[in-house]
Amino acid sequence: MKLLSKALNRSVWCVLSLFFAIAFIITLVGEVFIRENENNINYALGINTYTSVTDDTVTDSEYFKSDYYKSDGKTYDDKAMREGSMEISRTAAADGAVLLWNNGNALPLVDGERLSFFGVSCKPKNWFFTGHGSGRVSVTVTDFPDLKAQFESENKFTVNPTLWNSYSNTQAYGMFSPHADDNHYREFSVNEKAWSAVKQAAGNSFAAYGDAAVYFISRTGAEDGDTWYDTSINTNDGNVDDNYLDLTANEKATIEALVQLKDSVFKKVILVLNTGTPFQMKTLSEYDIDACLWVGMGGNASYAAVYDVMSGNVNPSGRLVDTYAYDGDSAPSSVNTGAFEFEQYGGLPTENRSSNAYNHAYIVYQEGIYVGYRYYETRYEDTVTGNGNAKDKAGTVNGKDEWSYSETVKFPFGHGLSYTTFDYTAFDVKPDGDKYVCSVTVKNTGATAGRHTVQIYLQKPYTDYDKQNGIEKAAVELVGYAKTDVIEPGDSRTVTVAVDKYEFKTYDAYGQKTYILEKGDYYLAVGRDAHDALNNILAAKGFDAADGMVDIYGEPVSGDKARARLQHIKADDFTKYSVSPNGERVTNQFSNADINLYRGTSDQSVTYLSRNDWAGTYPKSYYKMQARNRILVKDMQYYTKITADPDAAMPIYDRVTSPTGKLSLIMLKDMEYDHEMWGYLLDQLTWDETVALCGIGNHVISAASSVNSPEVTAHDGPAGVKNDTPAELDTFMAFPCGVLLASTFDDALVQEVGNAFGLEMLHAGVGEIYGTGAGIHRSVYGGRNWEYFSEDGFISGKILAAEVRGLQSKGAIVNIKHLVLNDQEIYRCGVTTWANEQSIREIYLKAFEAAVTEGKANGVMSSLNRIGATWAGKHKGLLTEVLRNEWGFVGLVETDAATGLYMREGGARANAVIAGNDLWLRGTNNASELWGDYKSNATVCAALRESCHRILYTVLHSSAMNGFNSSTRLVYVAPWYYGALTAGQVVTGIFAFLCIGMAVASFVLPVVLGKKKNKGEAQA
Amino acid sequence: MKIKVPYGALAGVCGVLAFYLTAAVVASFQVLDRIEAETNNHASLFGNWWQTLLFVADILFACGMIAFIVLAVIGRKRSTARISAAVAQQKEVANGEAVIESAE
């Protein structure tokens, strides 16, 4: 009885009942959650839920082959592939490095020199192999020698070991979010070691390693991490101007000390800048540093490339793809860079930052086309020609009363030195069909062999028509370039660069509302950089040093008119370019992003920067904006009413309609996009497959078993392949960052890098990459500048197209990103972005256009921001009219991470899929989000079917189809966690049942037994 | 009549709830952090009102569990002392009766 009493302890059974009942309920409810988030869980656990079964193993179904196989001819040789990646990266990183200055031939280093390395960033933990953010690839530093080992690898140099060891290989730099409520802004700190500590630790060793003091300085940037500096935050670094892109107090002290020790201890001081965005030059330029080498972020090959250039193994031939100004704030875009919110608003969707919906933020591209060198060089020309009040102090940030080029720009776009010198002769331009063929003879006049970059610039006429119609013209625009092979001393090469006449057009947003070709004088010029080319043009126009012309060092110069050629266009032609090469009429598509054209901002107006009056139009402060107009408020809502498409027919689902029987995706491999068989194939898709293909895409393109379309694994780019490694490798490969690739000015080389990148994907089984970046360095403070190529759309486009070609040659789906106007990180999730159509088309879309028309890109990532009030993913003008119709894009458009309410709610998705967005980077399987409310809406369903068409077409022509032939069937394999979940349900259910039973018994049995006992006692 | 409070059972209930609330706090943080990682951010333990509620409730139930355990232990000690005293008293009474009986 006592034992029974103990066994029936009510408290214990009640508590256990509660425990197991809750556990049972959790397993039941958890199943719903797990099924809703299967994609997210699979991504987190690395599970592929489909396997393919192929009966016919004879047919060769390896459509995209590797360049590296083992001796059996079938197995990938991962190690050889990685060596190939390293080799091409090393070449590219070295070819992209830019020698900014080199006084007294301080570089290259001389064999036998003994070196002292300074700076926390000489150690791997503080060297930025890539920038930060989702595009970053985690580098394993044991994959390659560190800087010291690299410099000692050929026994040419010795590195001061005491000094080297005095720098700790622990993370010194800091990256933090100062505004808790705003998770799209970060601050950075460097935490350079104090000079006193460096001297104390290693001062005695300097003399023995005094041939050169090499100081390494690094700066990063990040997704969600603009380097725009909030001066109210103290990072304890003491940066000049509180600007992360200028020297910190300790860096300044170190440089001052090194320069002071020059001659007495160190024979020369060399600076190595490892940054993905222009460093502010005003403080650096105060010091007598002998040489400065910009090396970008070279990925795994960083150290090898730095060594190659500094040792003289490679003669630097990289050229700047951004202007290096004394002060980053001297660019007009900096006035409107930062965090801006509507001053007055009403009726907008609720600001919901925790759900990534920034509905009250805006940014105005008030500078128009004057981004980077287009501003600096145009203003320079106008100071020379006396146009537009160019010398006015508007835009000066150095306290001077007059704007001066040489006090504003330290190094122009295109600048870069070599260990040798090159001379140009016989520059000529000849029309040839749709092109102008520019030729120039380049002679190596120095003593070292090297490559040279030939740059061709165009000046269009700035006409009265332009002034009347709000058209702006930059003084120079890069329109062509070529890179020579290695030219031996004394040798020459005749280099030809074909400039497309298409580059002569201008977008007229307010007059003709299309591209126009204006009459007037056009100049094509060759130059060592943008400034040199402009001086040559000015010389051809009759100006000289007496008019105020200066070279990049501020010295009077008269240019060389023989290096510029006039092309006169006799008459205006407003029709020639009004039809795109794809046969589509070109007209305004972004009027709703122009404050001066959009009806929703008819209560406001903006003055764009104009060379017609620099003084009157240079923005004096950021643009103050309101959001009260009902049209704007309406357009800002997540969902806008769907206009029924009368041509849209309700699709057929889950039915075999093909006369030839059931189709598999692979059977359509050789069929055009518009082939009728696609209709039959799409009829086989179920509704669930349709919404999964379009709507469930968290790092994956979902499989569709009804058509045997495989699951495609996707990862973030653009630095390299993340998360998955090839079978024989357990580390990742980071390729040189976008800026460094662009600085090579070498399309063929970048295509090879793209090819290597594609091989890394192929070997790792990754089919899609979220990259590469093609944003514009609108401001030096852009957090993702390291991922993007340049401040110039032309070279961005050429380099992007080359990389895309390389990647796609290995079957990759490449989501070039972020389309478009996503050039700063602050408030990027939903920020309304305002710009005029000329700047959108000529600056920001140009790179994407080249990637699509020249590179045949098969993927695009729509950006998180709004274009005007409309989210980019549901901007039909952008995704359908421009991207698909004008440019002829054939591929898929995928969102950026769809966490924002404005891009993932069911209504927003319905609008967006009609606009031309195909796929959502989001893993939640929620019927309401996934068009569940539009299941019977023919317009939405027809759009979804077309999106499936695009997605499947893209998958079909990717490496994901390797191994698939007509006999291949796709079989779903339930993830292991479903089995575990069922087991959990059974076990907790049984235990809950037993415990509840015992709990009930603990209440009932004592009563029953007690009654019996009493009865017995009574009877006794 | 004094009601006997089942401190042990209450401690158990609080413990169970604290256990699941802790699991909920951790799980929600992990899930949200995963979601935030898609945009390269990190989640906070207190990013949403319901996370704060879960956390506060978790702390309260954990404190409740500890408090009830303490009360249960104190209660048990008192009970043991009371029983001991009662037993002793019964013994004394029994002994007293015996003395009276023997005197008679």
Tab-separated table of N, CA and C in Angstrom, chain A residues 11 15 18-19 22-23 26 43-44 133-134 183-184 186 223-224 354 356 698 828 897 899 921, chain B residues 6 8-13 16-17 19-20 31 34-42 47-48:
chain	number	residue	atom	x	y	z
A	11	SER	N	1.622	14.875	-7.513
A	11	SER	CA	2.419	15.998	-8.022
A	11	SER	C	3.318	15.549	-9.171
A	15	VAL	N	2.975	16.871	-13.016
A	15	VAL	CA	4.048	17.630	-13.662
A	15	VAL	C	4.528	16.907	-14.924
A	18	LEU	N	2.056	17.324	-17.678
A	18	LEU	CA	2.170	18.653	-18.291
A	18	LEU	C	3.364	18.691	-19.247
A	19	PHE	N	4.476	18.148	-18.771
A	19	PHE	CA	5.700	18.173	-19.577
A	19	PHE	C	5.496	17.463	-20.920
A	22	ILE	N	2.851	19.112	-23.276
A	22	ILE	CA	3.384	20.264	-24.009
A	22	ILE	C	4.315	19.773	-25.123
A	23	ALA	N	5.162	18.796	-24.754
A	23	ALA	CA	6.100	18.274	-25.770
A	23	ALA	C	5.327	17.698	-26.956
A	26	ILE	N	3.908	20.475	-29.002
A	26	ILE	CA	4.987	21.142	-29.762
A	26	ILE	C	5.352	20.329	-31.007
A	43	TYR	N	18.182	24.369	-46.238
A	43	TYR	CA	19.336	25.222	-46.531
A	43	TYR	C	20.294	25.236	-45.341
A	44	ALA	N	19.684	25.349	-44.127
A	44	ALA	CA	20.525	25.402	-42.930
A	44	ALA	C	21.274	24.086	-42.725
A	133	GLY	N	30.039	41.216	-45.400
A	133	GLY	CA	28.655	41.071	-45.827
A	133	GLY	C	28.429	39.694	-46.425
A	134	SER	N	27.255	39.513	-46.996
A	134	SER	CA	26.920	38.189	-47.538
A	134	SER	C	27.819	37.815	-48.715
A	183	ASN	N	19.250	48.583	-38.351
A	183	ASN	CA	20.266	47.556	-38.544
A	183	ASN	C	20.895	47.607	-39.926
A	184	HIS	N	20.800	48.733	-40.590
A	184	HIS	CA	21.446	48.815	-41.893
A	184	HIS	C	22.531	49.883	-41.904
A	186	ARG	N	26.459	50.602	-40.104
A	186	ARG	CA	27.526	50.143	-39.231
A	186	ARG	C	28.629	51.176	-39.115
A	223	GLU	N	28.081	45.001	-46.624
A	223	GLU	CA	26.637	45.002	-46.808
A	223	GLU	C	26.054	45.526	-45.495
A	224	ASP	N	25.094	46.404	-45.572
A	224	ASP	CA	24.567	47.063	-44.380
A	224	ASP	C	25.628	47.897	-43.679
A	354	SER	N	11.748	46.271	-38.026
A	354	SER	CA	12.066	44.913	-37.589
A	354	SER	C	11.688	43.908	-38.673
A	356	ASN	N	12.121	44.748	-41.856
A	356	ASN	CA	12.855	45.269	-43.005
A	356	ASN	C	11.984	46.058	-43.977
A	698	ASN	N	14.943	30.180	-51.090
A	698	ASN	CA	16.018	30.569	-50.179
A	698	ASN	C	17.283	29.782	-50.511
A	828	ARG	N	18.312	50.515	-47.072
A	828	ARG	CA	18.148	49.941	-48.424
A	828	ARG	C	16.858	49.141	-48.584
A	897	ALA	N	17.096	39.151	-50.803
A	897	ALA	CA	16.467	38.449	-49.673
A	897	ALA	C	15.127	39.096	-49.326
A	899	THR	N	12.843	39.607	-47.128
A	899	THR	CA	12.383	39.674	-45.748
A	899	THR	C	11.436	40.852	-45.533
A	921	LEU	N	13.729	35.184	-53.207
A	921	LEU	CA	14.772	34.622	-52.349
A	921	LEU	C	14.202	34.547	-50.933
B	6	PRO	N	0.409	22.841	-2.471
B	6	PRO	CA	1.352	21.845	-3.050
B	6	PRO	C	2.552	22.543	-3.697
B	8	GLY	N	5.567	21.661	-4.088
B	8	GLY	CA	6.362	20.783	-4.977
B	8	GLY	C	5.758	20.731	-6.366
B	9	ALA	N	4.444	20.562	-6.405
B	9	ALA	CA	3.783	20.490	-7.715
B	9	ALA	C	3.900	21.813	-8.463
B	10	LEU	N	3.736	22.899	-7.724
B	10	LEU	CA	3.855	24.222	-8.364
B	10	LEU	C	5.271	24.442	-8.886
B	11	ALA	N	6.241	23.998	-8.100
B	11	ALA	CA	7.636	24.119	-8.555
B	11	ALA	C	7.837	23.320	-9.835
B	12	GLY	N	7.222	22.151	-9.855
B	12	GLY	CA	7.338	21.310	-11.052
B	12	GLY	C	6.713	21.973	-12.270
B	13	VAL	N	5.520	22.522	-12.080
B	13	VAL	CA	4.830	23.196	-13.197
B	13	VAL	C	5.669	24.380	-13.694
B	16	VAL	N	8.622	23.103	-15.623
B	16	VAL	CA	8.262	22.671	-16.985
B	16	VAL	C	8.087	23.882	-17.901
B	17	LEU	N	7.344	24.859	-17.396
B	17	LEU	CA	7.103	26.053	-18.222
B	17	LEU	C	8.403	26.820	-18.483
B	19	PHE	N	11.304	25.548	-18.626
B	19	PHE	CA	12.072	24.743	-19.594
B	19	PHE	C	11.627	25.055	-21.029
B	20	TYR	N	10.310	25.040	-21.232
B	20	TYR	CA	9.824	25.275	-22.597
B	20	TYR	C	9.989	26.732	-23.025
B	31	VAL	N	15.969	31.151	-35.060
B	31	VAL	CA	15.212	31.284	-36.313
B	31	VAL	C	15.306	32.714	-36.848
B	34	ARG	N	18.642	33.492	-38.220
B	34	ARG	CA	18.816	32.859	-39.531
B	34	ARG	C	18.156	33.742	-40.618
B	35	ILE	N	16.980	34.231	-40.278
B	35	ILE	CA	16.276	35.090	-41.232
B	35	ILE	C	17.071	36.381	-41.450
B	36	GLU	N	17.531	36.947	-40.350
B	36	GLU	CA	18.306	38.191	-40.463
B	36	GLU	C	19.590	37.967	-41.241
B	37	ALA	N	20.140	36.760	-41.111
B	37	ALA	CA	21.391	36.475	-41.812
B	37	ALA	C	21.219	36.590	-43.317
B	38	GLU	N	19.997	36.448	-43.785
B	38	GLU	CA	19.753	36.587	-45.223
B	38	GLU	C	20.071	37.990	-45.701
B	39	THR	N	19.932	38.950	-44.798
B	39	THR	CA	20.325	40.316	-45.158
B	39	THR	C	21.562	40.724	-44.370
B	40	ASN	N	22.297	39.693	-43.932
B	40	ASN	CA	23.576	39.945	-43.290
B	40	ASN	C	23.444	40.689	-41.963
B	41	ASN	N	22.354	40.463	-41.283
B	41	ASN	CA	22.188	41.085	-39.974
B	41	ASN	C	22.171	40.025	-38.889
B	42	HIS	N	22.053	40.487	-37.683
B	42	HIS	CA	21.930	39.575	-36.554
B	42	HIS	C	20.657	39.904	-35.803
B	47	GLY	N	14.256	41.617	-29.959
B	47	GLY	CA	13.914	42.338	-31.182
B	47	GLY	C	12.429	42.582	-31.353
B	48	ASN	N	11.595	41.685	-30.817
B	48	ASN	CA	10.145	41.828	-30.925
B	48	ASN	C	9.540	41.852	-29.525
